[in-house]
PDB file of C-alpha atoms in Angstrom:
ATOM      1  CA  MET V1375      -8.215 190.305  58.843  1.00 85.00           C
ATOM      2  CA  THR V1376      -7.124 190.258  55.001  1.00 95.00           C
ATOM      3  CA  SER V1377     -10.237 190.278  52.422  1.00 97.00           C
ATOM      4  CA  LEU V1378      -9.819 187.192  49.812  1.00 98.00           C
ATOM      5  CA  GLY V1379     -11.099 186.875  46.480  1.00 98.00           C
ATOM      6  CA  MET V1380      -9.826 186.052  42.687  1.00 98.00           C
ATOM      7  CA  CYS V1381      -8.188 187.318  39.866  1.00 98.00           C
ATOM      8  CA  PHE V1382     -10.145 187.919  36.376  1.00 98.00           C
ATOM      9  CA  PRO V1383      -7.745 187.100  34.112  1.00 97.00           C
ATOM     10  CA  ARG V1384      -7.055 189.744  30.501  1.00 96.00           C
ATOM     11  CA  THR V1385      -7.869 186.022  28.579  1.00 96.00           C
ATOM     12  CA  PHE V1386     -11.023 185.438  30.330  1.00 98.00           C
ATOM     13  CA  PRO V1387     -13.777 186.118  28.272  1.00 97.00           C
ATOM     14  CA  ALA V1388     -15.142 189.683  29.213  1.00 98.00           C
ATOM     15  CA  ALA V1389     -18.453 188.535  29.719  1.00 98.00           C
ATOM     16  CA  LEU V1390     -17.684 185.859  32.074  1.00 98.00           C
ATOM     17  CA  VAL V1391     -16.977 188.438  34.582  1.00 98.00           C
ATOM     18  CA  THR V1392     -20.708 189.111  35.887  1.00 98.00           C
ATOM     19  CA  ASP V1393     -20.950 184.502  36.451  1.00 98.00           C
ATOM     20  CA  VAL V1394     -17.744 185.232  38.654  1.00 98.00           C
ATOM     21  CA  ALA V1395     -18.521 187.672  40.068  1.00 98.00           C
ATOM     22  CA  ARG V1396     -22.011 186.638  41.441  1.00 98.00           C
ATOM     23  CA  ARG V1397     -20.526 182.317  42.349  1.00 98.00           C
ATOM     24  CA  LEU V1398     -17.974 184.465  44.582  1.00 98.00           C
ATOM     25  CA  GLU V1399     -20.441 186.320  46.053  1.00 98.00           C
ATOM     26  CA  SER V1400     -23.145 183.378  46.517  1.00 98.00           C
ATOM     27  CA  GLY V1401     -20.218 181.157  47.691  1.00 98.00           C
ATOM     28  CA  GLY V1402     -18.784 183.710  50.595  1.00 98.00           C
ATOM     29  CA  ALA V1403     -15.027 185.535  49.103  1.00 98.00           C
ATOM     30  CA  ASP V1404     -14.634 188.942  49.517  1.00 98.00           C
ATOM     31  CA  SER V1405     -13.855 190.440  46.490  1.00 98.00           C
ATOM     32  CA  LEU V1406     -12.906 190.512  42.533  1.00 98.00           C
ATOM     33  CA  TRP V1407      -9.885 191.357  41.032  1.00 98.00           C
ATOM     34  CA  ILE V1408     -10.568 193.575  37.988  1.00 98.00           C
ATOM     35  CA  VAL V1409      -7.180 193.487  35.301  1.00 96.00           C
ATOM     36  CA  GLU V1410      -6.534 196.063  32.525  1.00 96.00           C
ATOM     37  CA  ASP V1411      -4.619 194.835  30.219  1.00 96.00           C
ATOM     38  CA  CYS V1412      -3.922 197.279  26.995  1.00 96.00           C
ATOM     39  CA  PHE V1413      -5.884 195.820  24.188  1.00 97.00           C
ATOM     40  CA  TYR V1414      -7.178 192.442  25.496  1.00 97.00           C
ATOM     41  CA  THR V1415     -10.664 194.318  28.095  1.00 97.00           C
ATOM     42  CA  SER V1416     -12.248 197.341  29.337  1.00 98.00           C
ATOM     43  CA  GLY V1417     -11.355 197.246  33.109  1.00 98.00           C
ATOM     44  CA  PRO V1418     -13.978 200.404  34.294  1.00 98.00           C
ATOM     45  CA  ALA V1419     -16.295 198.206  31.896  1.00 98.00           C
ATOM     46  CA  LEU V1420     -16.209 195.103  33.762  1.00 98.00           C
ATOM     47  CA  SER V1421     -15.582 196.647  37.436  1.00 98.00           C
ATOM     48  CA  ALA V1422     -19.614 197.987  36.500  1.00 98.00           C
ATOM     49  CA  ALA V1423     -20.999 194.767  35.532  1.00 98.00           C
ATOM     50  CA  ALA V1424     -18.981 193.313  38.224  1.00 98.00           C
ATOM     51  CA  LEU V1425     -20.405 195.379  41.055  1.00 98.00           C
ATOM     52  CA  GLY V1426     -24.358 195.864  39.461  1.00 98.00           C
ATOM     53  CA  VAL V1427     -25.265 192.169  39.648  1.00 98.00           C
ATOM     54  CA  THR V1428     -23.297 192.411  43.306  1.00 98.00           C
ATOM     55  CA  GLU V1429     -24.712 193.773  46.968  1.00 98.00           C
ATOM     56  CA  ARG V1430     -21.614 192.854  49.107  1.00 98.00           C
ATOM     57  CA  LEU V1431     -18.031 192.049  47.223  1.00 98.00           C
ATOM     58  CA  THR V1432     -16.045 194.187  47.103  1.00 98.00           C
ATOM     59  CA  VAL V1433     -14.377 194.877  43.043  1.00 98.00           C
ATOM     60  CA  GLY V1434     -10.616 196.231  42.310  1.00 98.00           C
ATOM     61  CA  LEU V1435      -9.278 197.199  39.730  1.00 98.00           C
ATOM     62  CA  GLY V1436      -5.210 196.562  39.154  1.00 94.00           C
ATOM     63  CA  ILE V1437      -4.299 198.861  37.014  1.00 95.00           C
ATOM     64  CA  LEU V1438      -5.352 201.606  35.103  1.00 97.00           C
ATOM     65  CA  PRO V1439      -2.351 202.988  33.500  1.00 97.00           C
ATOM     66  CA  ALA V1440      -1.998 206.325  33.942  1.00 97.00           C
ATOM     67  CA  VAL V1441      -1.758 207.833  30.992  1.00 98.00           C
ATOM     68  CA  ALA V1442      -4.156 206.184  28.811  1.00 97.00           C
ATOM     69  CA  ARG V1443      -6.768 208.410  30.335  1.00 97.00           C
ATOM     70  CA  THR V1444      -6.367 212.206  31.030  1.00 98.00           C
ATOM     71  CA  ALA V1445      -6.048 211.662  34.747  1.00 98.00           C
ATOM     72  CA  ALA V1446      -9.892 214.015  34.728  1.00 98.00           C
ATOM     73  CA  LEU V1447     -11.660 210.590  33.119  1.00 98.00           C
ATOM     74  CA  THR V1448      -9.837 208.896  34.971  1.00 98.00           C
ATOM     75  CA  ALA V1449     -11.434 210.516  37.955  1.00 98.00           C
ATOM     76  CA  MET V1450     -14.760 210.641  36.659  1.00 98.00           C
ATOM     77  CA  GLU V1451     -14.812 206.476  35.611  1.00 98.00           C
ATOM     78  CA  ILE V1452     -13.841 206.174  39.294  1.00 98.00           C
ATOM     79  CA  ALA V1453     -16.097 208.544  41.023  1.00 98.00           C
ATOM     80  CA  THR V1454     -18.758 206.607  38.721  1.00 98.00           C
ATOM     81  CA  LEU V1455     -17.962 203.531  39.933  1.00 98.00           C
ATOM     82  CA  CYS V1456     -18.216 204.580  43.833  1.00 98.00           C
ATOM     83  CA  ALA V1457     -21.241 206.058  43.163  1.00 98.00           C
ATOM     84  CA  LEU V1458     -22.389 202.858  41.814  1.00 97.00           C
ATOM     85  CA  ALA V1459     -21.340 200.433  44.256  1.00 98.00           C
ATOM     86  CA  PRO V1460     -20.756 202.631  47.779  1.00 97.00           C
ATOM     87  CA  GLY V1461     -17.517 201.382  49.997  1.00 97.00           C
ATOM     88  CA  ARG V1462     -17.486 198.461  47.408  1.00 98.00           C
ATOM     89  CA  PHE V1463     -14.218 199.239  44.368  1.00 98.00           C
ATOM     90  CA  LEU V1464     -10.306 199.635  45.066  1.00 98.00           C
ATOM     91  CA  PRO V1465      -9.134 201.467  42.638  1.00 98.00           C
ATOM     92  CA  GLY V1466      -5.776 201.545  41.470  1.00 98.00           C
ATOM     93  CA  ILE V1467      -3.538 203.167  38.721  1.00 98.00           C
ATOM     94  CA  GLY V1468       0.130 201.835  37.845  1.00 97.00           C
ATOM     95  CA  HIS V1469       3.106 202.993  34.614  1.00 97.00           C
ATOM     96  CA  GLY V1470       0.867 200.534  31.915  1.00 95.00           C
ATOM     97  CA  VAL V1471       3.610 199.481  29.958  1.00 95.00           C
ATOM     98  CA  GLN V1472       5.655 201.203  28.565  1.00 96.00           C
ATOM     99  CA  GLU V1473       5.843 199.594  24.470  1.00 97.00           C
ATOM    100  CA  TRP V1474       2.021 200.021  24.646  1.00 97.00           C
ATOM    101  CA  MET V1475       1.839 203.362  25.978  1.00 96.00           C
ATOM    102  CA  ASP V1476       4.232 203.657  22.797  1.00 97.00           C
ATOM    103  CA  GLN V1477       1.602 202.747  20.422  1.00 97.00           C
ATOM    104  CA  MET V1478      -1.023 204.203  21.908  1.00 97.00           C
ATOM    105  CA  GLY V1479       1.483 207.541  21.169  1.00 97.00           C
ATOM    106  CA  VAL V1480       0.966 208.202  24.911  1.00 97.00           C
ATOM    107  CA  ARG V1481       4.266 207.574  26.145  1.00 97.00           C
ATOM    108  CA  PRO V1482       5.753 209.652  29.136  1.00 97.00           C
ATOM    109  CA  LYS V1483       9.237 211.574  28.788  1.00 96.00           C
ATOM    110  CA  SER V1484       9.408 210.117  32.898  1.00 97.00           C
ATOM    111  CA  PRO V1485       6.880 208.143  33.828  1.00 97.00           C
ATOM    112  CA  LEU V1486       7.308 208.549  37.840  1.00 98.00           C
ATOM    113  CA  THR V1487       6.771 211.749  37.053  1.00 98.00           C
ATOM    114  CA  ALA V1488       3.970 211.466  35.200  1.00 98.00           C
ATOM    115  CA  LEU V1489       2.525 208.889  37.233  1.00 98.00           C
ATOM    116  CA  GLU V1490       2.342 211.473  39.968  1.00 98.00           C
ATOM    117  CA  GLU V1491       0.850 214.244  38.125  1.00 98.00           C
ATOM    118  CA  VAL V1492      -1.809 212.081  37.743  1.00 98.00           C
ATOM    119  CA  THR V1493      -2.133 210.404  41.290  1.00 98.00           C
ATOM    120  CA  VAL V1494      -1.523 213.487  42.996  1.00 98.00           C
ATOM    121  CA  ALA V1495      -4.797 214.840  40.283  1.00 98.00           C
ATOM    122  CA  VAL V1496      -6.909 212.484  40.636  1.00 98.00           C
ATOM    123  CA  LYS V1497      -7.243 212.572  44.148  1.00 98.00           C
ATOM    124  CA  ARG V1498      -8.196 216.234  44.129  1.00 98.00           C
ATOM    125  CA  LEU V1499     -10.526 215.905  41.939  1.00 98.00           C
ATOM    126  CA  LEU V1500     -11.872 212.778  44.176  1.00 98.00           C
ATOM    127  CA  ASP V1501     -11.809 214.826  46.754  1.00 98.00           C
ATOM    128  CA  GLY V1502     -13.832 217.158  45.590  1.00 98.00           C
ATOM    129  CA  GLU V1503     -11.415 220.052  44.429  1.00 98.00           C
ATOM    130  CA  ASN V1504     -11.165 222.892  41.791  1.00 98.00           C
ATOM    131  CA  VAL V1505      -7.631 221.603  39.812  1.00 98.00           C
ATOM    132  CA  THR V1506      -5.796 223.803  37.721  1.00 98.00           C
ATOM    133  CA  THR V1507      -2.133 222.462  37.002  1.00 98.00           C
ATOM    134  CA  ASP V1508      -0.071 222.414  34.388  1.00 98.00           C
ATOM    135  CA  GLY V1509       2.754 220.266  34.699  1.00 98.00           C
ATOM    136  CA  ARG V1510       4.519 218.020  32.223  1.00 97.00           C
ATOM    137  CA  THR V1511       1.691 215.710  31.779  1.00 96.00           C
ATOM    138  CA  VAL V1512      -1.257 216.304  33.274  1.00 98.00           C
ATOM    139  CA  HIS V1513      -2.970 219.812  31.829  1.00 98.00           C
ATOM    140  CA  LEU V1514      -5.915 221.503  33.942  1.00 98.00           C
ATOM    141  CA  ARG V1515      -7.785 224.344  33.898  1.00 98.00           C
ATOM    142  CA  ASP V1516     -10.871 224.698  36.420  1.00 98.00           C
ATOM    143  CA  VAL V1517     -11.556 221.292  36.441  1.00 98.00           C
ATOM    144  CA  LYS V1518     -14.223 219.819  39.404  1.00 98.00           C
ATOM    145  CA  LEU V1519     -16.218 216.383  39.829  1.00 98.00           C
ATOM    146  CA  ASP V1520     -20.245 216.923  39.496  1.00 98.00           C
ATOM    147  CA  ALA V1521     -20.126 213.924  42.256  1.00 97.00           C
ATOM    148  CA  PRO V1522     -17.813 213.408  43.611  1.00 98.00           C
ATOM    149  CA  PRO V1523     -17.928 210.359  45.908  1.00 98.00           C
ATOM    150  CA  ALA V1524     -19.205 210.442  49.078  1.00 95.00           C
ATOM    151  CA  GLU V1525     -16.900 207.990  50.330  1.00 95.00           C
ATOM    152  CA  VAL V1526     -13.269 208.140  48.601  1.00 97.00           C
ATOM    153  CA  PRO V1527     -11.521 205.251  48.518  1.00 98.00           C
ATOM    154  CA  PRO V1528      -7.418 204.927  49.008  1.00 98.00           C
ATOM    155  CA  LEU V1529      -6.263 205.070  45.529  1.00 98.00           C
ATOM    156  CA  LEU V1530      -3.504 202.100  45.234  1.00 98.00           C
ATOM    157  CA  LEU V1531      -0.428 201.865  42.869  1.00 98.00           C
ATOM    158  CA  GLY V1532       0.451 199.457  40.798  1.00 98.00           C
ATOM    159  CA  VAL V1533       4.431 199.259  41.160  1.00 97.00           C
ATOM    160  CA  ARG V1534       7.328 197.220  41.218  1.00 94.00           C
ATOM    161  CA  GLY V1535      10.257 199.621  41.392  1.00 93.00           C
ATOM    162  CA  PRO V1536      11.883 201.548  44.595  1.00 96.00           C
ATOM    163  CA  LYS V1537      11.564 204.757  42.699  1.00 97.00           C
ATOM    164  CA  SER V1538       7.717 204.195  42.605  1.00 98.00           C
ATOM    165  CA  LEU V1539       7.022 202.127  45.625  1.00 98.00           C
ATOM    166  CA  ALA V1540       8.653 205.562  47.526  1.00 98.00           C
ATOM    167  CA  LEU V1541       5.939 207.253  45.547  1.00 98.00           C
ATOM    168  CA  ALA V1542       3.231 205.317  46.077  1.00 98.00           C
ATOM    169  CA  GLY V1543       3.952 206.097  49.980  1.00 98.00           C
ATOM    170  CA  ARG V1544       4.508 209.388  49.678  1.00 98.00           C
ATOM    171  CA  VAL V1545       1.259 210.588  48.039  1.00 98.00           C
ATOM    172  CA  ALA V1546      -1.254 206.461  47.410  1.00 98.00           C
ATOM    173  CA  GLY V1547      -3.375 205.299  49.514  1.00 98.00           C
ATOM    174  CA  GLY V1548      -1.585 202.104  49.423  1.00 98.00           C
ATOM    175  CA  VAL V1549      -0.079 200.279  46.215  1.00 98.00           C
ATOM    176  CA  VAL V1550      -1.387 196.211  44.368  1.00 98.00           C
ATOM    177  CA  LEU V1551       1.800 194.107  43.840  1.00 98.00           C
ATOM    178  CA  ALA V1552       1.650 191.906  40.449  1.00 96.00           C
ATOM    179  CA  GLU V1553       2.653 188.259  41.559  1.00 95.00           C
ATOM    180  CA  PRO V1554       5.407 186.993  42.749  1.00 95.00           C
ATOM    181  CA  ALA V1555       4.332 188.694  46.124  1.00 96.00           C
ATOM    182  CA  SER V1556       5.513 186.575  48.317  1.00 97.00           C
ATOM    183  CA  PRO V1557       5.582 187.762  51.755  1.00 98.00           C
ATOM    184  CA  SER V1558       9.055 188.514  51.485  1.00 98.00           C
ATOM    185  CA  TYR V1559       8.854 190.945  48.832  1.00 98.00           C
ATOM    186  CA  VAL V1560       5.495 192.655  50.582  1.00 98.00           C
ATOM    187  CA  ARG V1561       7.815 193.242  53.669  1.00 98.00           C
ATOM    188  CA  SER V1562      10.039 195.000  50.824  1.00 97.00           C
ATOM    189  CA  ALA V1563       7.959 196.689  49.262  1.00 98.00           C
ATOM    190  CA  VAL V1564       5.992 198.457  52.432  1.00 98.00           C
ATOM    191  CA  GLU V1565       9.846 199.009  53.459  1.00 98.00           C
ATOM    192  CA  GLN V1566      10.677 200.824  50.502  1.00 97.00           C
ATOM    193  CA  ALA V1567       6.935 203.229  50.170  1.00 98.00           C
ATOM    194  CA  GLY V1568       8.371 204.274  53.692  1.00 98.00           C
ATOM    195  CA  SER V1569       5.670 202.415  55.536  1.00 97.00           C
ATOM    196  CA  PRO V1570       2.541 204.877  56.092  1.00 96.00           C
ATOM    197  CA  ASP V1571       0.193 204.596  58.572  1.00 96.00           C
ATOM    198  CA  GLY V1572      -2.903 203.613  56.601  1.00 96.00           C
ATOM    199  CA  PHE V1573      -1.746 202.577  53.920  1.00 98.00           C
ATOM    200  CA  VAL V1574      -3.549 199.421  52.489  1.00 98.00           C
ATOM    201  CA  VAL V1575      -1.633 196.484  50.392  1.00 98.00           C
ATOM    202  CA  ALA V1576      -2.713 194.373  47.890  1.00 98.00           C
ATOM    203  CA  ALA V1577      -1.847 191.152  46.871  1.00 98.00           C
ATOM    204  CA  PHE V1578      -1.877 189.311  43.735  1.00 98.00           C
ATOM    205  CA  SER V1579      -0.788 185.193  43.998  1.00 97.00           C
ATOM    206  CA  ALA V1580      -0.168 183.349  41.110  1.00 97.00           C
ATOM    207  CA  PHE V1581      -3.129 180.205  42.042  1.00 98.00           C
ATOM    208  CA  CYS V1582      -2.465 176.939  41.544  1.00 98.00           C
ATOM    209  CA  VAL V1583      -4.340 173.849  43.576  1.00 98.00           C
ATOM    210  CA  ARG V1584      -3.615 170.519  43.049  1.00 97.00           C
ATOM    211  CA  SER V1585      -4.650 167.272  45.204  1.00 96.00           C
ATOM    212  CA  GLU V1586      -0.920 166.567  45.034  1.00 97.00           C
ATOM    213  CA  ARG V1587       1.885 168.453  45.254  1.00 97.00           C
ATOM    214  CA  LYS V1588       3.849 167.943  42.269  1.00 97.00           C
ATOM    215  CA  ALA V1589       1.280 167.872  39.824  1.00 98.00           C
ATOM    216  CA  ALA V1590       1.118 171.933  40.697  1.00 98.00           C
ATOM    217  CA  TYR V1591       4.991 172.150  41.122  1.00 98.00           C
ATOM    218  CA  GLU V1592       4.783 170.669  37.562  1.00 98.00           C
ATOM    219  CA  TRP V1593       2.620 172.873  35.800  1.00 97.00           C
ATOM    220  CA  THR V1594       3.773 176.600  37.620  1.00 98.00           C
ATOM    221  CA  ALA V1595       7.406 175.171  37.765  1.00 98.00           C
ATOM    222  CA  PRO V1596       7.522 176.917  33.452  1.00 98.00           C
ATOM    223  CA  TRP V1597       5.867 180.309  34.494  1.00 97.00           C
ATOM    224  CA  LEU V1598       8.367 180.233  37.734  1.00 98.00           C
ATOM    225  CA  ALA V1599      10.981 179.844  34.998  1.00 98.00           C
ATOM    226  CA  GLY V1600       9.423 183.118  33.084  1.00 98.00           C
ATOM    227  CA  LEU V1601      10.352 185.273  36.158  1.00 98.00           C
ATOM    228  CA  ILE V1602      13.769 184.096  36.614  1.00 98.00           C
ATOM    229  CA  GLU V1603      14.854 185.126  33.152  1.00 98.00           C
ATOM    230  CA  GLU V1604      13.181 188.277  32.467  1.00 96.00           C
ATOM    231  CA  ARG V1605      14.972 188.722  36.014  1.00 95.00           C
ATOM    232  CA  ASN V1606      11.410 189.914  37.717  1.00 96.00           C
ATOM    233  CA  PRO V1607      11.731 192.723  40.701  1.00 94.00           C
ATOM    234  CA  ALA V1608       9.817 190.502  43.047  1.00 96.00           C
ATOM    235  CA  LEU V1609      12.335 187.732  43.139  1.00 97.00           C
ATOM    236  CA  PRO V1610      15.721 188.885  45.096  1.00 97.00           C
ATOM    237  CA  ALA V1611      13.458 189.704  48.111  1.00 97.00           C
ATOM    238  CA  LEU V1612      12.998 185.960  47.937  1.00 97.00           C
ATOM    239  CA  PRO V1613      15.482 184.818  51.112  1.00 97.00           C
ATOM    240  CA  PHE V1614      16.596 181.901  49.184  1.00 98.00           C
ATOM    241  CA  TYR V1615      16.718 183.949  45.925  1.00 98.00           C
ATOM    242  CA  ASP V1616      20.879 183.075  45.396  1.00 98.00           C
ATOM    243  CA  ASP V1617      19.754 179.270  46.180  1.00 98.00           C
ATOM    244  CA  LEU V1618      16.779 179.486  42.537  1.00 98.00           C
ATOM    245  CA  LEU V1619      19.494 181.166  40.658  1.00 98.00           C
ATOM    246  CA  GLY V1620      21.773 178.427  40.991  1.00 98.00           C
ATOM    247  CA  ARG V1621      19.130 175.495  41.068  1.00 98.00           C
ATOM    248  CA  TYR V1622      18.292 177.002  38.035  1.00 98.00           C
ATOM    249  CA  ASP V1623      20.724 177.590  36.255  1.00 98.00           C
ATOM    250  CA  ALA V1624      22.468 173.963  36.868  1.00 98.00           C
ATOM    251  CA  GLN V1625      18.535 172.024  36.329  1.00 98.00           C
ATOM    252  CA  GLY V1626      16.303 174.244  34.324  1.00 98.00           C
ATOM    253  CA  VAL V1627      12.917 173.984  34.471  1.00 98.00           C
ATOM    254  CA  PRO V1628      12.975 170.335  35.928  1.00 98.00           C
ATOM    255  CA  GLY V1629      14.924 171.354  38.608  1.00 98.00           C
ATOM    256  CA  LEU V1630      12.216 174.096  39.907  1.00 98.00           C
ATOM    257  CA  VAL V1631       9.474 171.465  40.624  1.00 98.00           C
ATOM    258  CA  THR V1632      12.627 169.977  42.956  1.00 97.00           C
ATOM    259  CA  MET V1633      12.423 172.820  45.091  1.00 97.00           C
ATOM    260  CA  PRO V1634      11.525 172.538  48.447  1.00 97.00           C
ATOM    261  CA  PRO V1635       8.111 172.631  49.078  1.00 97.00           C
ATOM    262  CA  ASP V1636       8.091 175.401  51.765  1.00 97.00           C
ATOM    263  CA  TRP V1637      10.032 178.144  48.567  1.00 98.00           C
ATOM    264  CA  TRP V1638       7.104 177.238  46.936  1.00 98.00           C
ATOM    265  CA  THR V1639       4.622 177.986  49.859  1.00 97.00           C
ATOM    266  CA  GLU V1640       7.118 181.467  50.194  1.00 98.00           C
ATOM    267  CA  LEU V1641       5.981 182.378  46.610  1.00 97.00           C
ATOM    268  CA  GLY V1642       2.616 181.625  46.497  1.00 98.00           C
ATOM    269  CA  PRO V1643      -0.496 179.636  47.124  1.00 98.00           C
ATOM    270  CA  ILE V1644       0.671 176.509  45.142  1.00 98.00           C
ATOM    271  CA  GLY V1645       0.024 173.076  45.824  1.00 98.00           C
ATOM    272  CA  THR V1646      -1.948 171.964  48.465  1.00 98.00           C
ATOM    273  CA  LEU V1647      -5.136 173.611  49.439  1.00 98.00           C
ATOM    274  CA  ASP V1648      -3.150 173.033  52.839  1.00 98.00           C
ATOM    275  CA  ASP V1649       0.223 174.616  50.752  1.00 98.00           C
ATOM    276  CA  ALA V1650      -1.764 177.503  49.886  1.00 98.00           C
ATOM    277  CA  ALA V1651      -4.108 178.263  53.235  1.00 98.00           C
ATOM    278  CA  ALA V1652      -0.520 178.498  54.302  1.00 98.00           C
ATOM    279  CA  HIS V1653       1.003 181.305  51.662  1.00 98.00           C
ATOM    280  CA  LEU V1654      -2.300 183.123  52.690  1.00 98.00           C
ATOM    281  CA  ASP V1655      -1.615 183.059  56.534  1.00 98.00           C
ATOM    282  CA  ALA V1656       2.220 184.489  56.096  1.00 98.00           C
ATOM    283  CA  LEU V1657       0.428 187.649  53.600  1.00 98.00           C
ATOM    284  CA  GLU V1658      -1.814 188.288  56.603  1.00 98.00           C
ATOM    285  CA  ALA V1659       0.746 188.501  58.927  1.00 98.00           C
ATOM    286  CA  ALA V1660       3.350 190.702  56.335  1.00 98.00           C
ATOM    287  CA  GLY V1661       0.534 193.034  56.357  1.00 97.00           C
ATOM    288  CA  VAL V1662      -1.500 192.155  53.131  1.00 98.00           C
ATOM    289  CA  ASP V1663      -4.861 193.527  53.556  1.00 98.00           C
ATOM    290  CA  HIS V1664      -6.598 192.604  50.033  1.00 98.00           C
ATOM    291  CA  VAL V1665      -5.549 189.240  48.196  1.00 98.00           C
ATOM    292  CA  GLY V1666      -6.412 188.339  44.503  1.00 98.00           C
ATOM    293  CA  LEU V1667      -5.433 184.858  43.687  1.00 98.00           C
ATOM    294  CA  PHE V1668      -4.812 185.114  40.075  1.00 97.00           C
ATOM    295  CA  PRO V1669      -5.843 181.449  38.628  1.00 97.00           C
ATOM    296  CA  ASP V1670      -4.592 179.943  35.140  1.00 96.00           C
ATOM    297  CA  PRO V1671      -4.910 182.676  32.510  1.00 95.00           C
ATOM    298  CA  GLU V1672      -6.414 179.667  30.398  1.00 96.00           C
ATOM    299  CA  VAL V1673     -10.850 179.225  30.931  1.00 97.00           C
ATOM    300  CA  GLU V1674     -10.574 176.362  30.592  1.00 97.00           C
ATOM    301  CA  HIS V1675      -8.095 175.322  33.512  1.00 96.00           C
ATOM    302  CA  GLY V1676      -8.268 178.682  35.923  1.00 97.00           C
ATOM    303  CA  LEU V1677     -11.745 179.050  36.234  1.00 97.00           C
ATOM    304  CA  PRO V1678     -12.268 175.653  38.185  1.00 96.00           C
ATOM    305  CA  GLN V1679      -9.965 176.755  40.114  1.00 97.00           C
ATOM    306  CA  LEU V1680     -12.945 179.412  42.218  1.00 98.00           C
ATOM    307  CA  ASP V1681     -14.358 176.816  43.924  1.00 97.00           C
ATOM    308  CA  HIS V1682     -10.520 176.352  45.396  1.00 98.00           C
ATOM    309  CA  VAL V1683     -10.980 179.784  46.113  1.00 98.00           C
ATOM    310  CA  LEU V1684     -14.441 179.719  47.901  1.00 98.00           C
ATOM    311  CA  THR V1685     -12.560 176.818  50.128  1.00 98.00           C
ATOM    312  CA  LEU V1686     -10.522 178.601  51.187  1.00 98.00           C
ATOM    313  CA  ALA V1687     -12.441 181.713  51.566  1.00 97.00           C
ATOM    314  CA  THR V1688     -14.666 180.130  53.829  1.00 96.00           C
ATOM    315  CA  ARG V1689     -11.981 178.616  56.280  1.00 92.00           C
TER     316      ARG V1689
END
């Protein structure tokens, strides 16, 4: 059974996280996914706050940029959160936006090598090992956590490209797939990861529910146009990708609004509640373990979507 919850966008005020966590738990949702992007809010701090006011809710963190902290500090953060709420924390690590890494003076020469070194070191530390390593990015000498987790969570990698997905399949416990994580893209990503046994798949899904489909499509079409313009790597997995590009080239955003409903349902939980439920069923069939519904980043539009999250979580 797929675990269903909501993402906490980076633009939401930090103080809202406890209320959102409580509402999700009391309303029957399974999880809250914290988003950490540089220069916004701290993922571990928000995760601790959400875990501290709940008893059942799983809190996922997608993602910690691999080189923004040292591997030892990342392992300490994860171990501490696991101790606060055993079995309820799911950590994610990723490359981070390289421009942001450059701004902070920590951009690695090889992001792929850096992510592998950090992932392996963090896993070893969480397993209670004494770690000494001298890599290109990670340098540790006799480092051992005083209190490694009694129950080590799967370490998920928030990655997109084929080389990074293959890396996740080799060294991590699963992936966090950013929106738009369509069922087609999920299947493609897991295949690129090598389809390892026990591989945990978390998917973020751009979420927009309205009483009428057209209203949801009109709200979401500019977002989709942005993905097309930036050649988002998740889009080519869509079975109608070429037709989507042709429609956008010919008609622009209005052409996206009038796409067939089944195209929208493949892209995300977008449309009516029934459309959103159909998308979630398709994600479950594709092998997704955790879904984080990603609301509008503006609080006044995104927060009301929480009621729809709860309706879907308890259907």
